[in-house]
Amino acid sequence: MIFAANFKMNHTRASTKAYLDALNQKLASKRSEDRVFIFPPSTALDHYDGDFTIGAQNAYPEKNGAFTGEIGLDQLDEFGIKTILIGHSERRDILGEDQALIAQKFSYFKSKGFEIIYCIGEALEVREEGEDTVMVHLLSQFKGIDLAYEKLIIAYEPIWAIGTGRSAKVEEIASTHSTLKKHFDRPLLYGGSVKPANIKEITAIEGVDGVLVGSASLEVESFTEMIFC
């Protein structure tokens, strides 16, 4: 099982270090087959020792250059970062990243051998149109994405369930994951208001290979409770 924590615009360098120190102590007894990913804000990227993988929430698809406010391969290489989150709905919908830019990022970081957690998801109005419409929308988000890439992990996050406290129903997750799995043979995570109260029922769903956790991962006790569920 994969457990990925996306801190988004939360935590500082100091609080991230304290979090990871505490997490590492708890992970000493985790299941050997489980993998743990942490995506801190870019200001907290660093070399950290532990039984977890540190990834970048975002980066520009260049080594360096005149891209104000961005980080690139040089900055990631400094800390040995080889994992990145691409396609998150907040970058698509709030920050305006279109599929062409997302695919460009994917191709660039694929060429550099990064492990990529690639996010897809639909808005509530799409979900309300029915499963067929949902799948057309989700599959459109794979345009320009190499689904055979061996270092690809996919995360399905219904946008209407992110940060709302409302997770998708078990039946909705199971159906969507089952249909998606017909199109690729890569690990598939679920994200969207995952928390200690629902982690067991979500990870028990066939076709769910792990979770991408937002707000419930910000406290180390909450996140480790999910890892050891």
Tab-separated table of C-alpha atoms in Angstrom:
chain	number	residue	atom	x	y	z
A	1	MET	CA	0.000	0.000	0.000
A	2	ILE	CA	1.151	3.548	-0.800
A	3	PHE	CA	0.575	6.428	1.635
A	4	ALA	CA	1.339	9.877	0.211
A	5	ALA	CA	1.059	13.132	2.178
A	6	ASN	CA	0.598	16.395	0.296
A	7	PHE	CA	1.283	19.325	2.627
A	8	LYS	CA	0.253	21.878	-0.021
A	9	MET	CA	0.959	25.407	1.332
A	10	ASN	CA	1.349	24.200	4.909
A	11	HIS	CA	4.312	23.631	7.231
A	12	THR	CA	7.620	25.482	7.378
A	13	ARG	CA	11.144	24.116	7.085
A	14	ALA	CA	11.327	23.780	10.890
A	15	SER	CA	7.942	22.114	11.303
A	16	THR	CA	8.601	19.786	8.358
A	17	LYS	CA	11.850	18.622	9.948
A	18	ALA	CA	10.108	18.045	13.292
A	19	TYR	CA	7.312	16.162	11.510
A	20	LEU	CA	9.737	13.910	9.628
A	21	ASP	CA	11.813	13.217	12.735
A	22	ALA	CA	8.665	12.073	14.533
A	23	LEU	CA	7.418	10.164	11.494
A	24	ASN	CA	10.673	8.287	11.066
A	25	GLN	CA	10.543	6.993	14.627
A	26	LYS	CA	7.032	5.668	14.050
A	27	LEU	CA	7.900	4.109	10.678
A	28	ALA	CA	10.419	1.769	12.277
A	29	SER	CA	7.591	-0.743	12.669
A	30	LYS	CA	5.703	-0.171	9.417
A	31	ARG	CA	4.922	-2.989	7.000
A	32	SER	CA	7.910	-3.551	4.722
A	33	GLU	CA	5.763	-3.593	1.597
A	34	ASP	CA	4.213	-0.179	2.319
A	35	ARG	CA	5.666	2.973	0.767
A	36	VAL	CA	5.406	6.464	2.261
A	37	PHE	CA	5.736	9.701	0.272
A	38	ILE	CA	5.909	13.219	1.698
A	39	PHE	CA	5.362	16.315	-0.463
A	40	PRO	CA	6.358	19.376	1.615
A	41	PRO	CA	6.288	22.962	0.320
A	42	SER	CA	9.284	23.821	-1.855
A	43	THR	CA	10.861	25.965	0.886
A	44	ALA	CA	11.139	22.835	3.050
A	45	LEU	CA	12.781	20.568	0.456
A	46	ASP	CA	16.018	19.197	1.842
A	47	HIS	CA	17.998	16.026	2.466
A	48	TYR	CA	16.056	13.953	4.994
A	49	ASP	CA	16.978	10.468	6.144
A	50	GLY	CA	14.176	8.023	6.778
A	51	ASP	CA	11.996	5.242	5.466
A	52	PHE	CA	10.046	7.629	3.247
A	53	THR	CA	10.414	9.397	-0.091
A	54	ILE	CA	10.454	13.190	-0.355
A	55	GLY	CA	8.851	14.652	-3.462
A	56	ALA	CA	8.212	18.072	-4.970
A	57	GLN	CA	4.663	19.367	-5.248
A	58	ASN	CA	5.566	21.196	-8.436
A	59	ALA	CA	8.482	22.238	-10.636
A	60	TYR	CA	9.005	23.915	-13.986
A	61	PRO	CA	10.116	21.640	-16.843
A	62	GLU	CA	13.567	23.166	-17.246
A	63	LYS	CA	16.954	22.779	-15.575
A	64	ASN	CA	17.063	26.490	-14.688
A	65	GLY	CA	16.275	29.827	-16.338
A	66	ALA	CA	14.205	33.002	-16.290
A	67	PHE	CA	11.039	31.594	-14.738
A	68	THR	CA	10.240	33.844	-11.794
A	69	GLY	CA	8.795	32.070	-8.785
A	70	GLU	CA	9.456	28.574	-10.101
A	71	ILE	CA	11.936	25.869	-9.166
A	72	GLY	CA	13.631	23.609	-11.674
A	73	LEU	CA	15.865	20.585	-11.976
A	74	ASP	CA	18.905	22.328	-10.457
A	75	GLN	CA	17.003	23.062	-7.246
A	76	LEU	CA	15.609	19.512	-7.038
A	77	ASP	CA	19.003	17.944	-7.762
A	78	GLU	CA	20.555	19.893	-4.894
A	79	PHE	CA	18.487	17.831	-2.462
A	80	GLY	CA	18.419	14.589	-4.423
A	81	ILE	CA	14.690	14.925	-5.188
A	82	LYS	CA	13.596	12.409	-7.835
A	83	THR	CA	9.843	12.339	-7.192
A	84	ILE	CA	7.234	14.868	-8.274
A	85	LEU	CA	3.482	15.468	-8.129
A	86	ILE	CA	2.014	16.505	-11.495
A	87	GLY	CA	-1.515	17.439	-12.553
A	88	HIS	CA	-3.095	18.201	-9.180
A	89	SER	CA	-6.526	19.776	-9.587
A	90	GLU	CA	-5.492	22.877	-7.635
A	91	ARG	CA	-2.793	23.562	-10.201
A	92	ARG	CA	-5.195	22.854	-13.042
A	93	ASP	CA	-8.185	24.806	-11.734
A	94	ILE	CA	-6.730	27.524	-9.494
A	95	LEU	CA	-3.381	28.169	-11.192
A	96	GLY	CA	-4.552	27.569	-14.745
A	97	GLU	CA	-2.277	24.748	-15.885
A	98	ASP	CA	-3.725	23.271	-19.063
A	99	GLN	CA	-3.183	19.742	-20.336
A	100	ALA	CA	-0.437	20.861	-22.732
A	101	LEU	CA	1.695	22.269	-19.890
A	102	ILE	CA	0.945	19.282	-17.663
A	103	ALA	CA	2.007	16.893	-20.431
A	104	GLN	CA	5.149	18.979	-20.999
A	105	LYS	CA	6.037	18.652	-17.319
A	106	PHE	CA	5.371	14.931	-17.433
A	107	SER	CA	7.572	14.400	-20.491
A	108	TYR	CA	10.403	16.458	-19.039
A	109	PHE	CA	10.509	14.760	-15.654
A	110	LYS	CA	10.012	11.364	-17.245
A	111	SER	CA	13.112	12.056	-19.358
A	112	LYS	CA	15.003	12.760	-16.121
A	113	GLY	CA	13.914	9.471	-14.559
A	114	PHE	CA	11.605	10.926	-11.914
A	115	GLU	CA	8.958	8.906	-10.133
A	116	ILE	CA	5.737	10.734	-10.968
A	117	ILE	CA	2.478	10.769	-9.048
A	118	TYR	CA	0.053	11.964	-11.699
A	119	CYS	CA	-3.317	13.343	-10.581
A	120	ILE	CA	-6.651	13.195	-12.359
A	121	GLY	CA	-10.136	14.113	-11.171
A	122	GLU	CA	-13.520	15.560	-12.040
A	123	ALA	CA	-15.710	18.398	-10.793
A	124	LEU	CA	-19.105	17.764	-9.219
A	125	GLU	CA	-21.009	18.811	-12.331
A	126	VAL	CA	-19.131	16.168	-14.325
A	127	ARG	CA	-19.855	13.474	-11.716
A	128	GLU	CA	-23.542	14.384	-11.791
A	129	GLU	CA	-23.611	13.658	-15.533
A	130	GLY	CA	-22.935	9.991	-14.781
A	131	GLU	CA	-20.137	7.452	-14.935
A	132	ASP	CA	-19.720	7.542	-18.718
A	133	THR	CA	-19.169	11.313	-18.703
A	134	VAL	CA	-16.770	10.978	-15.764
A	135	MET	CA	-14.641	8.445	-17.643
A	136	VAL	CA	-14.506	10.546	-20.824
A	137	HIS	CA	-13.315	13.474	-18.706
A	138	LEU	CA	-10.751	11.461	-16.747
A	139	LEU	CA	-9.307	9.781	-19.811
A	140	SER	CA	-8.937	13.187	-21.505
A	141	GLN	CA	-6.484	14.066	-18.728
A	142	PHE	CA	-4.130	11.374	-20.004
A	143	LYS	CA	-3.507	13.197	-23.294
A	144	GLY	CA	0.263	13.349	-23.784
A	145	ILE	CA	0.913	11.053	-20.791
A	146	ASP	CA	2.868	7.813	-21.214
A	147	LEU	CA	0.764	5.330	-19.245
A	148	ALA	CA	3.406	2.649	-19.709
A	149	TYR	CA	6.076	4.666	-17.883
A	150	GLU	CA	7.487	2.321	-15.257
A	151	LYS	CA	7.874	5.049	-12.617
A	152	LEU	CA	4.292	6.312	-12.892
A	153	ILE	CA	1.773	6.267	-10.046
A	154	ILE	CA	-1.706	7.614	-10.756
A	155	ALA	CA	-3.893	9.350	-8.182
A	156	TYR	CA	-7.631	9.687	-8.715
A	157	GLU	CA	-8.988	12.661	-6.776
A	158	PRO	CA	-12.598	13.728	-7.344
A	159	ILE	CA	-12.355	17.501	-7.037
A	160	TRP	CA	-15.665	17.714	-5.184
A	161	ALA	CA	-14.190	15.551	-2.395
A	162	ILE	CA	-10.936	17.469	-1.848
A	163	GLY	CA	-10.925	19.397	1.409
A	164	THR	CA	-14.714	19.253	1.680
A	165	GLY	CA	-14.933	16.528	4.305
A	166	ARG	CA	-17.038	14.535	1.837
A	167	SER	CA	-15.308	11.492	0.420
A	168	ALA	CA	-16.683	9.637	-2.560
A	169	LYS	CA	-18.870	6.669	-1.680
A	170	VAL	CA	-17.199	3.270	-1.613
A	171	GLU	CA	-19.264	2.236	-4.632
A	172	GLU	CA	-18.169	5.330	-6.586
A	173	ILE	CA	-14.487	4.760	-5.793
A	174	ALA	CA	-14.683	1.046	-6.612
A	175	SER	CA	-16.454	1.630	-9.916
A	176	THR	CA	-14.152	4.436	-11.055
A	177	HIS	CA	-10.967	2.592	-10.064
A	178	SER	CA	-12.161	-0.606	-11.751
A	179	THR	CA	-12.845	1.198	-15.026
A	180	LEU	CA	-9.589	3.178	-14.899
A	181	LYS	CA	-7.587	-0.004	-14.310
A	182	LYS	CA	-8.757	-1.278	-17.704
A	183	HIS	CA	-6.634	1.451	-19.319
A	184	PHE	CA	-3.293	1.036	-17.527
A	185	ASP	CA	-1.317	-1.311	-15.311
A	186	ARG	CA	0.084	1.172	-12.819
A	187	PRO	CA	-0.570	1.737	-9.085
A	188	LEU	CA	-3.755	3.761	-8.571
A	189	LEU	CA	-4.243	5.898	-5.458
A	190	TYR	CA	-7.437	7.485	-4.172
A	191	GLY	CA	-7.460	11.021	-2.787
A	192	GLY	CA	-10.225	13.243	-1.503
A	193	SER	CA	-10.999	13.781	2.179
A	194	VAL	CA	-9.125	10.641	3.187
A	195	LYS	CA	-8.811	10.568	6.976
A	196	PRO	CA	-8.390	8.105	9.875
A	197	ALA	CA	-12.163	7.635	10.087
A	198	ASN	CA	-12.475	6.248	6.546
A	199	ILE	CA	-8.993	4.921	5.740
A	200	LYS	CA	-9.849	1.265	6.402
A	201	GLU	CA	-12.857	1.174	4.109
A	202	ILE	CA	-11.005	3.028	1.353
A	203	THR	CA	-7.875	0.859	1.402
A	204	ALA	CA	-10.057	-2.267	1.468
A	205	ILE	CA	-11.576	-1.398	-1.921
A	206	GLU	CA	-10.345	-3.593	-4.758
A	207	GLY	CA	-8.294	-1.510	-7.173
A	208	VAL	CA	-7.148	1.002	-4.546
A	209	ASP	CA	-3.365	0.691	-4.221
A	210	GLY	CA	-2.965	3.529	-1.745
A	211	VAL	CA	-4.052	7.037	-0.832
A	212	LEU	CA	-3.002	10.634	-1.445
A	213	VAL	CA	-3.827	12.567	1.718
A	214	GLY	CA	-4.125	16.336	2.125
A	215	SER	CA	-5.313	18.023	5.304
A	216	ALA	CA	-5.443	14.808	7.351
A	217	SER	CA	-1.713	14.321	6.750
A	218	LEU	CA	-0.663	17.629	8.302
A	219	GLU	CA	-0.513	16.170	11.814
A	220	VAL	CA	1.971	13.320	12.074
A	221	GLU	CA	-0.253	11.417	14.521
A	222	SER	CA	-3.148	11.474	12.054
A	223	PHE	CA	-1.011	10.377	9.111
A	224	THR	CA	0.681	7.551	10.989
A	225	GLU	CA	-2.697	6.350	12.269
A	226	MET	CA	-3.643	5.856	8.619
A	227	ILE	CA	-0.391	4.101	7.755
A	228	PHE	CA	-0.894	1.626	10.594
A	229	CYS	CA	-4.637	1.166	10.083
